[in-house]
Amino acid sequence: MKNIYYICILNPKANKLHNIMEDNKLFSEFPPVPTEKWEEVIVKDLKGADYDKKLVWHTIEGFNVKPYYRAEDLEGLEYLDSNPGQEPFTRGKHTSDNVWDVRQDILVHDPKEANRIALDAVERGATSLGLCAKNVATVDDMAVLFKGIYINAVKVNFMCSKDYLALLKTYVEYAKKNGYDPQELEGSCDFDMFRYALKNGKFHRGEEGDLAAAKELVEYAHEALPKFRVLGVSGIQLHNAGANIVQELGFSLAAANELVARLTDAGCKAHRVASRIQLNVGVGSTYFMEIAKIRAARLLWSKIIEQYKPECDCAYKLFINATTSTWNQSVYDPYVNMLRSTTEAMSSAVAGADSISVLPFDNAYKEADDFGYRIARNQQLLLKEESYLDKIVDPAAGSYYIENLTDQIAQGAWKYFLKVEEAGGMCKALRAGLVQDEVEATARKRDMDIALRKTTILGTNQYPNLLEKMGDKIEKGEGKCCCCCEKGDEVRILKDYRGAEAFEALRLQTERAAHRPKVFLLTYGNLTMRKARAGFATNFFGVAGYEIIDNLGFATPDEGAKAALESGADIVVLCSSDDEYAELTETVCNALKGKVKSLVLAGFPKDMVDTYRGYGIDEFIHVKTNALETLEKFQKQLL
């Protein structure tokens, strides 16, 4: 037996297993293997290949992830000595379960329609509602919005309002009128001065005016709605603008710290401000990294808050609302979005998020409907009812990998936190463009990785469904990738976008064109190589929506050239081995040059590139090709 796996359940009997292991009675016949021995075996198996390139993951956050971790990698991590429910709360706030709120966000402006959707959500398992309060101003409006909903049994989270203080006063009035005790009502309002500034280019009431409004909200909530969180910090906006994990976390915590610092200076008590903050994080598809990010958020928050010496421990217990990403959602092959958001919800649950909002899978191209809401809600319910993730406290605990990721993310985020502090705080950092510059640089790197297909967006820049058409299904406005900032009155605007947008724009352009380009795959020679390169070319041109004409292989170059000409193809792609291109390329180019719009060779035979260009090859496509840039050239030529 080479590997032994065991699960240590959190109960008193677990100590017996620990004692047996300590006494070496159970595993004495399996002597420990030092890391040096593992490394020797790995290096031998690599057969001279570069260890760093083959096995080490160089993340976009700027740190390296090793191929494996061992117990020795946990040395020096102080927070490992704490238990769940203890500072610094890395392992979560719960001690007996991992319960989270199943939140459904309903961005519907009509109170009556929002009520219909909310009622259905609550009846089918939602325990928390995010409601747009844009058109809710009176008690009567509240009555319409909450008809049939027991607000003491579900958490209410208000969004979209420009005057949250007036809204909360109306909510309290509605609650009292209908027999509810406001002191017991739970929920939040999404007052986030920093998010507003980044989206609109200015602070809503000016910097000081927004801080004064935040202070009023904290003071009012303390008296009227003690279980309400009234200050939001939106890491999700940074996430959906292309920020990496450590940027999202570092800048978010800097914003939260600014609220605590500025409001305590204005006379508020630190614990009253801190306990009113809700951190809204975005969750992407890097599964283990996202688990570690949420754990690191609690760790760093505890370290930040202890500097204020709060009067109540409630200040340390940061409430984290996790929302699935829009950055990685796609219009094409949209059902893949279900897979993405399921892993994102699972990351959030395993990490101990307090509430989770799963966005509908078709959110990228249409307004949510009952089916989309239902699927999104059921993804969480399955994690609870079928996988029991709400029953296990800190299921990630003890994983050498996740614990190290938690530490590395915390260290990386802290550097960004300090950058903001050195700039004089979040308000000054936003005015100076520090946050925007950092996020924009990362977004450009992400975009380049997508263009080069180092980052795969399934169904969009790799492995497209060649028969799929989405143009007629799009209800929302379209836009090409825009990771850049725009000038605002006070603050440069930071835009949300989706990583898939640029490739989607190509394919939509093809769908709507009068002529759909045809790509003929001229396959010849070595079976393995011609099939591999034909598959590569199919993916390459398929992501732009071109018609692909594949072939089983031709006996001679002349036969292939003749078939290509008869097909009426716009592009002919030569698919063979590097050795056989020498006999294929000249013949095909002589037969087709000037008779098709473009001749392409799949691969990059370095020593023969100039020769083949001389024959008439227009383009070489290979794994290092900038697919987006190359396809945009073809679009200009063919459409």
GROMACS .gro file of C-alpha atoms in nm, residues 190-418:
model
  229
  190ASP     CA    1  -2.534   4.852  -0.031
  191PHE     CA    2  -2.397   5.196   0.058
  192ASP     CA    3  -2.051   5.191  -0.100
  193MET     CA    4  -1.898   5.531  -0.165
  194PHE     CA    5  -1.589   5.383  -0.330
  195ARG     CA    6  -1.784   5.169  -0.573
  196TYR     CA    7  -2.001   5.464  -0.665
  197ALA     CA    8  -1.693   5.677  -0.733
  198LEU     CA    9  -1.532   5.414  -0.956
  199LYS     CA   10  -1.852   5.363  -1.153
  200ASN     CA   11  -1.953   5.727  -1.187
  201GLY     CA   12  -1.627   5.919  -1.178
  202LYS     CA   13  -1.712   6.114  -0.864
  203PHE     CA   14  -1.830   6.072  -0.507
  204HIS     CA   15  -2.206   6.095  -0.481
  205ARG     CA   16  -2.218   6.382  -0.231
  206GLY     CA   17  -1.850   6.463  -0.248
  207GLU     CA   18  -1.596   6.277  -0.035
  208GLU     CA   19  -1.685   6.447   0.293
  209GLY     CA   20  -2.056   6.432   0.216
  210ASP     CA   21  -2.041   6.057   0.157
  211LEU     CA   22  -1.848   6.003   0.480
  212ALA     CA   23  -2.107   6.210   0.667
  213ALA     CA   24  -2.381   5.995   0.511
  214ALA     CA   25  -2.195   5.681   0.617
  215LYS     CA   26  -2.174   5.811   0.973
  216GLU     CA   27  -2.548   5.884   0.977
  217LEU     CA   28  -2.620   5.531   0.857
  218VAL     CA   29  -2.401   5.374   1.126
  219GLU     CA   30  -2.559   5.582   1.400
  220TYR     CA   31  -2.912   5.521   1.278
  221ALA     CA   32  -2.857   5.146   1.240
  222HIS     CA   33  -2.713   5.124   1.591
  223GLU     CA   34  -3.036   5.257   1.734
  224ALA     CA   35  -3.301   5.129   1.492
  225LEU     CA   36  -3.159   4.825   1.305
  226PRO     CA   37  -2.879   4.676   1.517
  227LYS     CA   38  -2.859   4.360   1.304
  228PHE     CA   39  -2.826   4.546   0.976
  229ARG     CA   40  -2.498   4.603   0.792
  230VAL     CA   41  -2.517   4.942   0.628
  231LEU     CA   42  -2.172   4.991   0.474
  232GLY     CA   43  -2.068   4.792   0.170
  233VAL     CA   44  -1.720   4.735   0.028
  234SER     CA   45  -1.730   4.590  -0.321
  235GLY     CA   46  -1.436   4.375  -0.411
  236ILE     CA   47  -1.662   4.229  -0.677
  237GLN     CA   48  -1.640   4.548  -0.882
  238LEU     CA   49  -1.261   4.519  -0.890
  239HIS     CA   50  -1.290   4.148  -0.969
  240ASN     CA   51  -1.522   4.208  -1.264
  241ALA     CA   52  -1.294   4.483  -1.395
  242GLY     CA   53  -1.010   4.231  -1.425
  243ALA     CA   54  -0.832   4.262  -1.090
  244ASN     CA   55  -0.643   3.961  -0.963
  245ILE     CA   56  -0.716   3.802  -0.627
  246VAL     CA   57  -0.460   3.989  -0.417
  247GLN     CA   58  -0.556   4.323  -0.573
  248GLU     CA   59  -0.924   4.263  -0.506
  249LEU     CA   60  -0.858   4.169  -0.146
  250GLY     CA   61  -0.592   4.430  -0.070
  251PHE     CA   62  -0.785   4.723  -0.216
  252SER     CA   63  -1.115   4.607  -0.060
  253LEU     CA   64  -0.963   4.587   0.286
  254ALA     CA   65  -0.801   4.927   0.234
  255ALA     CA   66  -1.145   5.071   0.154
  256ALA     CA   67  -1.295   4.906   0.462
  257ASN     CA   68  -1.011   5.035   0.677
  258GLU     CA   69  -1.065   5.387   0.544
  259LEU     CA   70  -1.426   5.374   0.658
  260VAL     CA   71  -1.325   5.263   1.007
  261ALA     CA   72  -1.045   5.518   1.032
  262ARG     CA   73  -1.238   5.817   0.900
  263LEU     CA   74  -1.557   5.743   1.091
  264THR     CA   75  -1.378   5.684   1.421
  265ASP     CA   76  -1.204   6.017   1.367
  266ALA     CA   77  -1.552   6.162   1.321
  267GLY     CA   78  -1.663   6.030   1.660
  268CYS     CA   79  -1.799   5.681   1.590
  269LYS     CA   80  -1.683   5.386   1.795
  270ALA     CA   81  -1.463   5.144   1.604
  271HIS     CA   82  -1.668   4.834   1.678
  272ARG     CA   83  -1.989   5.003   1.565
  273VAL     CA   84  -1.838   5.089   1.227
  274ALA     CA   85  -1.657   4.758   1.176
  275SER     CA   86  -1.961   4.547   1.260
  276ARG     CA   87  -2.168   4.742   1.005
  277ILE     CA   88  -1.937   4.659   0.713
  278GLN     CA   89  -2.018   4.390   0.458
  279LEU     CA   90  -1.741   4.276   0.224
  280ASN     CA   91  -1.883   4.184  -0.116
  281VAL     CA   92  -1.631   3.966  -0.295
  282GLY     CA   93  -1.639   3.828  -0.646
  283VAL     CA   94  -1.555   3.461  -0.684
  284GLY     CA   95  -1.384   3.331  -0.995
  285SER     CA   96  -1.301   2.986  -1.124
  286THR     CA   97  -0.958   2.935  -0.968
  287TYR     CA   98  -1.116   2.702  -0.716
  288PHE     CA   99  -0.852   2.666  -0.442
  289MET     CA  100  -0.731   3.024  -0.476
  290GLU     CA  101  -1.082   3.156  -0.415
  291ILE     CA  102  -1.117   2.940  -0.104
  292ALA     CA  103  -0.790   3.080   0.024
  293LYS     CA  104  -0.890   3.439  -0.061
  294ILE     CA  105  -1.196   3.435   0.163
  295ARG     CA  106  -1.001   3.274   0.446
  296ALA     CA  107  -0.724   3.533   0.403
  297ALA     CA  108  -0.983   3.814   0.412
  298ARG     CA  109  -1.089   3.716   0.764
  299LEU     CA  110  -0.727   3.677   0.874
  300LEU     CA  111  -0.623   4.022   0.753
  301TRP     CA  112  -0.938   4.191   0.881
  302SER     CA  113  -0.865   4.065   1.230
  303LYS     CA  114  -0.512   4.203   1.209
  304ILE     CA  115  -0.642   4.540   1.088
  305ILE     CA  116  -0.917   4.574   1.346
  306GLU     CA  117  -0.703   4.482   1.644
  307GLN     CA  118  -0.514   4.808   1.587
  308TYR     CA  119  -0.832   5.000   1.676
  309LYS     CA  120  -0.874   4.813   2.006
  310PRO     CA  121  -1.251   4.776   1.963
  311GLU     CA  122  -1.477   4.753   2.266
  312CYS     CA  123  -1.668   4.455   2.124
  313ASP     CA  124  -1.542   4.135   1.960
  314CYS     CA  125  -1.815   4.175   1.697
  315ALA     CA  126  -1.575   4.409   1.516
  316TYR     CA  127  -1.352   4.115   1.421
  317LYS     CA  128  -1.630   3.910   1.263
  318LEU     CA  129  -1.630   4.038   0.908
  319PHE     CA  130  -1.944   3.950   0.714
  320ILE     CA  131  -1.852   3.823   0.367
  321ASN     CA  132  -2.104   3.806   0.085
  322ALA     CA  133  -1.970   3.611  -0.213
  323THR     CA  134  -2.112   3.661  -0.562
  324THR     CA  135  -2.019   3.449  -0.862
  325SER     CA  136  -1.812   3.615  -1.130
  326THR     CA  137  -1.942   3.789  -1.440
  327TRP     CA  138  -1.589   3.841  -1.573
  328ASN     CA  139  -1.561   3.478  -1.684
  329GLN     CA  140  -1.918   3.433  -1.809
  330SER     CA  141  -1.967   3.375  -2.179
  331VAL     CA  142  -2.246   3.427  -2.430
  332TYR     CA  143  -2.145   3.127  -2.639
  333ASP     CA  144  -2.188   2.782  -2.489
  334PRO     CA  145  -2.373   2.949  -2.200
  335TYR     CA  146  -2.448   2.629  -2.012
  336VAL     CA  147  -2.077   2.613  -1.927
  337ASN     CA  148  -2.154   2.914  -1.707
  338MET     CA  149  -2.343   2.672  -1.482
  339LEU     CA  150  -2.024   2.473  -1.430
  340ARG     CA  151  -1.824   2.787  -1.362
  341SER     CA  152  -2.069   2.925  -1.109
  342THR     CA  153  -2.106   2.587  -0.936
  343THR     CA  154  -1.734   2.567  -0.862
  344GLU     CA  155  -1.743   2.933  -0.755
  345ALA     CA  156  -2.031   2.871  -0.516
  346MET     CA  157  -1.852   2.566  -0.381
  347SER     CA  158  -1.533   2.769  -0.323
  348SER     CA  159  -1.739   3.023  -0.131
  349ALA     CA  160  -1.909   2.758   0.080
  350VAL     CA  161  -1.591   2.567   0.162
  351ALA     CA  162  -1.423   2.896   0.259
  352GLY     CA  163  -1.706   2.984   0.498
  353ALA     CA  164  -1.871   3.279   0.323
  354ASP     CA  165  -2.164   3.418   0.520
  355SER     CA  166  -2.391   3.452   0.219
  356ILE     CA  167  -2.361   3.342  -0.142
  357SER     CA  168  -2.530   3.481  -0.449
  358VAL     CA  169  -2.512   3.273  -0.767
  359LEU     CA  170  -2.589   3.472  -1.080
  360PRO     CA  171  -2.812   3.315  -1.348
  361PHE     CA  172  -2.612   3.124  -1.609
  362ASP     CA  173  -2.750   3.340  -1.894
  363ASN     CA  174  -2.683   3.668  -1.717
  364ALA     CA  175  -2.427   3.766  -1.983
  365TYR     CA  176  -2.681   3.814  -2.261
  366LYS     CA  177  -3.032   3.839  -2.121
  367GLU     CA  178  -3.239   3.950  -1.827
  368ALA     CA  179  -3.289   3.679  -1.569
  369ASP     CA  180  -3.603   3.468  -1.595
  370ASP     CA  181  -3.759   3.208  -1.365
  371PHE     CA  182  -3.551   2.926  -1.512
  372GLY     CA  183  -3.222   3.112  -1.465
  373TYR     CA  184  -3.310   3.208  -1.109
  374ARG     CA  185  -3.415   2.853  -1.029
  375ILE     CA  186  -3.094   2.694  -1.158
  376ALA     CA  187  -2.880   2.950  -0.972
  377ARG     CA  188  -3.064   2.891  -0.647
  378ASN     CA  189  -3.058   2.512  -0.681
  379GLN     CA  190  -2.682   2.511  -0.731
  380GLN     CA  191  -2.649   2.628  -0.371
  381LEU     CA  192  -2.923   2.403  -0.240
  382LEU     CA  193  -2.747   2.100  -0.387
  383LEU     CA  194  -2.427   2.201  -0.209
  384LYS     CA  195  -2.626   2.206   0.114
  385GLU     CA  196  -2.877   1.926   0.078
  386GLU     CA  197  -2.675   1.679  -0.129
  387SER     CA  198  -2.312   1.761  -0.042
  388TYR     CA  199  -2.369   1.871   0.321
  389LEU     CA  200  -2.117   2.152   0.297
  390ASP     CA  201  -2.318   2.342   0.557
  391LYS     CA  202  -2.252   2.071   0.816
  392ILE     CA  203  -1.871   2.073   0.828
  393VAL     CA  204  -1.678   2.350   1.001
  394ASP     CA  205  -1.386   2.474   0.788
  395PRO     CA  206  -1.363   2.175   0.552
  396ALA     CA  207  -1.042   2.317   0.403
  397ALA     CA  208  -0.854   2.308   0.734
  398GLY     CA  209  -0.525   2.124   0.739
  399SER     CA  210  -0.476   2.114   0.363
  400TYR     CA  211  -0.109   2.196   0.315
  401TYR     CA  212  -0.193   2.348  -0.024
  402ILE     CA  213  -0.482   2.569   0.086
  403GLU     CA  214  -0.312   2.682   0.404
  404ASN     CA  215  -0.011   2.794   0.200
  405LEU     CA  216  -0.231   2.968  -0.056
  406THR     CA  217  -0.407   3.147   0.231
  407ASP     CA  218  -0.074   3.271   0.360
  408GLN     CA  219   0.058   3.377   0.019
  409ILE     CA  220  -0.263   3.559  -0.072
  410ALA     CA  221  -0.265   3.733   0.265
  411GLN     CA  222   0.092   3.850   0.211
  412GLY     CA  223   0.022   3.965  -0.144
  413ALA     CA  224  -0.296   4.148  -0.048
  414TRP     CA  225  -0.117   4.317   0.242
  415LYS     CA  226   0.129   4.473  -0.003
  416TYR     CA  227  -0.158   4.638  -0.191
  417PHE     CA  228  -0.315   4.744   0.137
  418LEU     CA  229   0.011   4.917   0.233
   0.00000   0.00000   0.00000
